[in-house]
Structure formats: structure tokens, C-alpha cells
């Protein structure tokens, strides 16, 4: 397991380097003087000239890349044009909201998706299965922004049960109860992905239930529930874990929409606003963070996969 | 009364709203210390008969539509699911045709056997583990105390089938059903596995149902034989009296299609034709399209089971009058 982890970490390095080159080139693909772009419209010619020499913009591209990379490795992602603050701290201010939103969403996906998927598979062919399957189909096909607006209309505007927008930090007044601000957004974000997991769990469990070893398990005289969980679901989890990495990619783009609809001060909304403000350093920083995060998650998924399937790590 | 008595068992597959009979009025019995061999070509209903006895037809499109299965004084077909489960893997156990895939790939083999033991007996994990090591050495797995922690993919087909045997024996079953336990294995390993089962029977007195399509395997291991053809028992007898006088044309054909090691003949007289599929409706004896002795009568009338000799029953209009 340790060797496998080390091997996977090593294969991460070239991917990260390639990704960093793409992110670096982002600013250079925009027409115009990169220093002027990074500083925004209000910068004076002196400031532009100063940044140009700091970043080595008069040097060849590969030298610029190394200057940029060494800055990034030191935690210096540049300065936000709009806020005038380091990009890293701008991103950091949105991190709490986004991390809490992502965690709550994951909890919904697991708490709702797995049990319903298992139920759907064990009752397959019955009306329970048909109901959950069409429910999942519906949830998967509703656009995120529409579901978000719909929930706001019902639960915030009409019923007044939940706030419709914003999120005060957990350290603000209200403390942990501030999580109620994230309830509707996280449900919105969870809906299509939960549907995906339900269908995935159901399909993989039906696949596994036809395997010979399940017959062996039943021949032991085990209770059907035990067979369903310990033998069918446990083995189906291998395929489900493999697909979880893809779910995460979908989650990121849907989070941008959800945070915007619910006006949450998260990283997703930061991206949208930064694009509107042409705050290129922030856009570049966020992309870098997302790329790294995506790779870390996929590494975690791979490691989970190896743990779930003893045939993997020993190859 | 014998340990297991199957009487007039009828099994059908539901397909497109119709019930197609796959097993028809099958009867046999097995007692302690006895091995019943069931032999027949692929698709004749051997596995379905075994799964019906074991109680593993649930969740499929296959149904038991008639007859009775009595085991150890109980009528298995009227028991509740719960009572049935308390017998499965306990008093009655089964090994399957596919050793490579019959174990769960994600659990250690030891844990898979422990699961079976603890399902039926009050034992701590540690006690059950000791018992597993014992069982593994009984089925001649080398280094049992290490192999207990192996995963299935770390073992060969023969070893996995031994593990399956160890699992089947873990609760000292009265009846062991072995459905072509060696078909998927190398010839040398086949013999070892069969010897092992015979050995364990001598030691524990287990009743065994051994399913095979190889008459040679059956003749070497079984006390009694039931020859199945398209869902029916064509011929049944004590092994000795069966081979003394083959009364059914099909059995004769099966024997002739066996390779004989020290003969000059290098060709096999296989039975011409094939087993008719379930969808094909046949009148009369199901074997008539392939039978050299078939007459008008065979085309129209299903032969009744007749006592050819004492304890030797045949379903044929002309038992013993086999065309040479
Ligand atoms: N689950 C099932 N659903 C529908 N038909 C089935 C099912 N299982 C078996 N059958 C059919 O029932 C018939 C008997 O099958 P069975 O598995 O008992 O044959 P068998 O004698 O064990 O053959 P083999 O030597 O190939 O194992 C076959 O025609 C098969 O196609
Ligand atoms: S009943 Fe007729 S067709 Fe059937 S096996 Fe006997 S002789 Fe052949
Ligand atoms: Mg079979």
C-alpha cells in the first residue's frame, strides 16, 4: 500500500507540471502586455514597467515560467487587481464557504444516494425501484440553476423556512446554526450528483449480484440483507469509487452556478465576479487551486480504489 | 428413510409468459456415507436439480413446480426461508462448477470461511480462525496458517476449489453437493480433488451428490448413478449393476463416447445429434431423434419408468434391448 501510494504520488508530478504550464500561459494568451493585464486598467505606466521587470516579462517565455513557478511555490500567486490584496488571501476568504458547501453536498450524496441506490438494486423490478429510478432520472436532468431558484421560491420566499442568500462565517454571530444558509445550496448541488450515484450503485450492484461468489454467499445461509451489503454492495463500491472522481469534476462547475444563484461568498462566485472584473491574477490563481485540488481528489479516489480492491495494490 | 429423498421433482423456467419444463419427475435418494453420481450432457438440468435441493433458485426465473424434497426428516419445500437458511451451509453444503469465481475477490479466504462457521455456530473469531486453519490443512493446502490470510486471486484454481471444499465442510454437513467440482481444473488436479472428497467421506460419513458429465469420474467415485437426459432420469442403478448391463440407449452412447486410454481406437463414437433445446416441443421419448433403437411407439408415447432389474430403473420402451 505504501509503495503504491508513493508510486501514485510520483506520477502526479509530471501532470502537475503540465497543468502549471497551461495555467501560466493563460495570461499570455490574452492579447496585450501581460503586465498591463495583470495590473488592470488603472495602473500607471511606471507600475506596469516595474511588474514587467519583476516578472521578467522582457525575458524568454521559459524563464518567465520559472520565475512564476518559483513564486507560486513560495505561495505568491500575485495580487488581485480588484482587491489590491494577495491572490492567495482573496481565495482563502472564499474557502470556508466552498469547503463547507462541498462537505455538506458530499454528506447528502452519501447519506441519500447510497441507501436509495442499495434499495433500488435489492428491490429491482418492483415499484420501489421504478419510483427511485424515475426520481433519479428527473433529478439528474434538472439544471442546477433552475432547481436552486425553485427551492428559493418555495422554501425561502413562500415558506420562509430558510434564508435565500449569503452565508455568514461560522465564527460570526449564530455560529454553527449559520449552516442553515447552506442547506438549500447544498441540496441543489447534491441533487444531480446524488441521482448519478443512485444509478451507479444500482447498476453496479445488479452487475455484481449476477457473479458466482454471490451464490456462494447465499449458499452459506446468510440473511439476504447481509448478502446485499457485505457481498454485493461491498464489491459494487469498487466501481462506484472509480466514478467518484468524475462526479467531483461535475461538482466544481455546478458549484460555480450554485454559489452565484444563492449569492454565497465562495470560490465559485469569486471566479464569476473575477471574470466580470477582468481580475486575471485571481482567475489564474483559482484555476491553479482547482487543478491541484482535482488531482489530490483523484489521487484519494485511486487510493480508496486500491484499498477497496485487493487485486489492485498488489499488481 | 434415506437422508435425502427427491420425489417427482419438477422444475420450470418462465420465459415470455410461458413455463418451460426443464426438470421432469426426477426422483432419487442418497444416504449417509453414500455417493450419488448424476451424469448427463450439458444443459440436461443437473445444476438446476442441485440448486433446487440446496435452495438457491430464489431470485431467478426458475421455479420448482412440483414434487418434494425431504432432507433429514424435513420437507424442504414447505420450510420458511429462515429455517431453510439455517440448513444451507450447515447441514447441507455445495461446491460449484466455477472455482475461479466462486470466492469473493475482496475478502481473505479465511474470513470467507469464518463467515460460514459463525453464521451457524457460536464461536469467537479466534476459535473460528483456528478451525479454518485446521480445515485448510485437512484439504491439503500447504502452509495453512499463512494461506488463511490469502486473497482468492493469490491462489490457483485447484487451491480455490479446495478452499471451497473446506468452506463446505466447515460445519460438518450431512450432505455435500458437488456440481462438476473438477470440470474447470487440470487433469492431475481433478484426481487430487476427487480423492480428497472420497477421503473426507470415509472420515466423516458425509453423503455426497457428485454431478459430472464424465461417466468415468462417476464410475470411479459413486455408489449409485442417475443418468439424466433433458430433464429426466433416463436410467438409475447401483454403479456396479449399471455398468454390468447398460439398459438405456443414451447411457450406452455416453459410455461409447468416453475415451479409452489403452485402446487402438483413436476416434470416439459420439452420440449423433444434440440435446433438443427447451423451446423445442417433443412428443414421446425425448431421446428419439438421436436413438438408433427408436420405433413408432417412441415417437408418440413417453416411456414410463420401469424396473429393469432389482434397483435398476430405466425410462425406455425397450430397456436392455440396445442396438449394438
Ligand atoms: N437461471 C436460468 N434461467 C433460465 N434458464 C436457465 C437458467 N439456468 C439454467 N437454465 C436452463 O435450464 C437448462 C438446464 O440447465 P442446467 O444448468 O441445470 O444444466 P446442466 O446439466 O448443469 O449443464 P452443464 O453441464 O452445462 O452445467 C438449460 O437449458 C439452461 O439453459
Ligand atoms: S424409448 Fe425409444 S427412443 Fe427412447 S431411448 Fe428407448 S428406444 Fe430410444
Ligand atoms: Mg451445470
mmCIF file of C-alpha atoms in Angstrom, chain A residues 215-222, chain B residues 51 53-57 71 81-94 116 119-120 171:
data_model
loop_
_atom_site.group_PDB
_atom_site.id
_atom_site.type_symbol
_atom_site.label_atom_id
_atom_site.label_comp_id
_atom_site.label_asym_id
_atom_site.label_seq_id
_atom_site.Cartn_x
_atom_site.Cartn_y
_atom_site.Cartn_z
ATOM 1 C CA UNK A 215 -24.315 -17.523 -4.958
ATOM 2 C CA UNK A 216 -21.611 -18.838 -2.637
ATOM 3 C CA UNK A 217 -22.570 -16.203 -0.076
ATOM 4 C CA UNK A 218 -26.230 -17.225 -0.284
ATOM 5 C CA UNK A 219 -25.230 -20.887 -0.016
ATOM 6 C CA UNK A 220 -23.788 -20.058 3.407
ATOM 7 C CA UNK A 221 -27.305 -19.387 4.600
ATOM 8 C CA UNK A 222 -26.623 -15.681 5.168
ATOM 9 C CA UNK B 51 -29.667 -25.719 -6.848
ATOM 10 C CA UNK B 53 -32.099 -29.153 -3.386
ATOM 11 C CA UNK B 54 -29.754 -26.532 -1.961
ATOM 12 C CA UNK B 55 -32.444 -23.809 -2.066
ATOM 13 C CA UNK B 56 -30.625 -21.427 -4.371
ATOM 14 C CA UNK B 57 -33.215 -20.908 -7.091
ATOM 15 C CA UNK B 71 -33.964 -33.989 3.924
ATOM 16 C CA UNK B 81 -36.903 -19.066 4.325
ATOM 17 C CA UNK B 82 -35.343 -18.670 7.734
ATOM 18 C CA UNK B 83 -35.452 -22.383 8.505
ATOM 19 C CA UNK B 84 -34.107 -23.092 5.060
ATOM 20 C CA UNK B 85 -31.159 -20.735 5.607
ATOM 21 C CA UNK B 86 -30.295 -22.445 8.861
ATOM 22 C CA UNK B 87 -29.718 -25.639 6.842
ATOM 23 C CA UNK B 88 -27.769 -24.038 3.979
ATOM 24 C CA UNK B 89 -24.033 -24.086 4.558
ATOM 25 C CA UNK B 90 -24.697 -26.007 7.744
ATOM 26 C CA UNK B 91 -26.254 -29.462 7.324
ATOM 27 C CA UNK B 92 -26.131 -29.158 3.577
ATOM 28 C CA UNK B 93 -23.342 -27.518 1.592
ATOM 29 C CA UNK B 94 -22.430 -27.086 -2.037
ATOM 30 C CA UNK B 116 -19.817 -19.542 7.169
ATOM 31 C CA UNK B 119 -23.303 -17.973 10.705
ATOM 32 C CA UNK B 120 -24.220 -21.347 12.170
ATOM 33 C CA UNK B 171 -19.969 -27.013 9.662
#
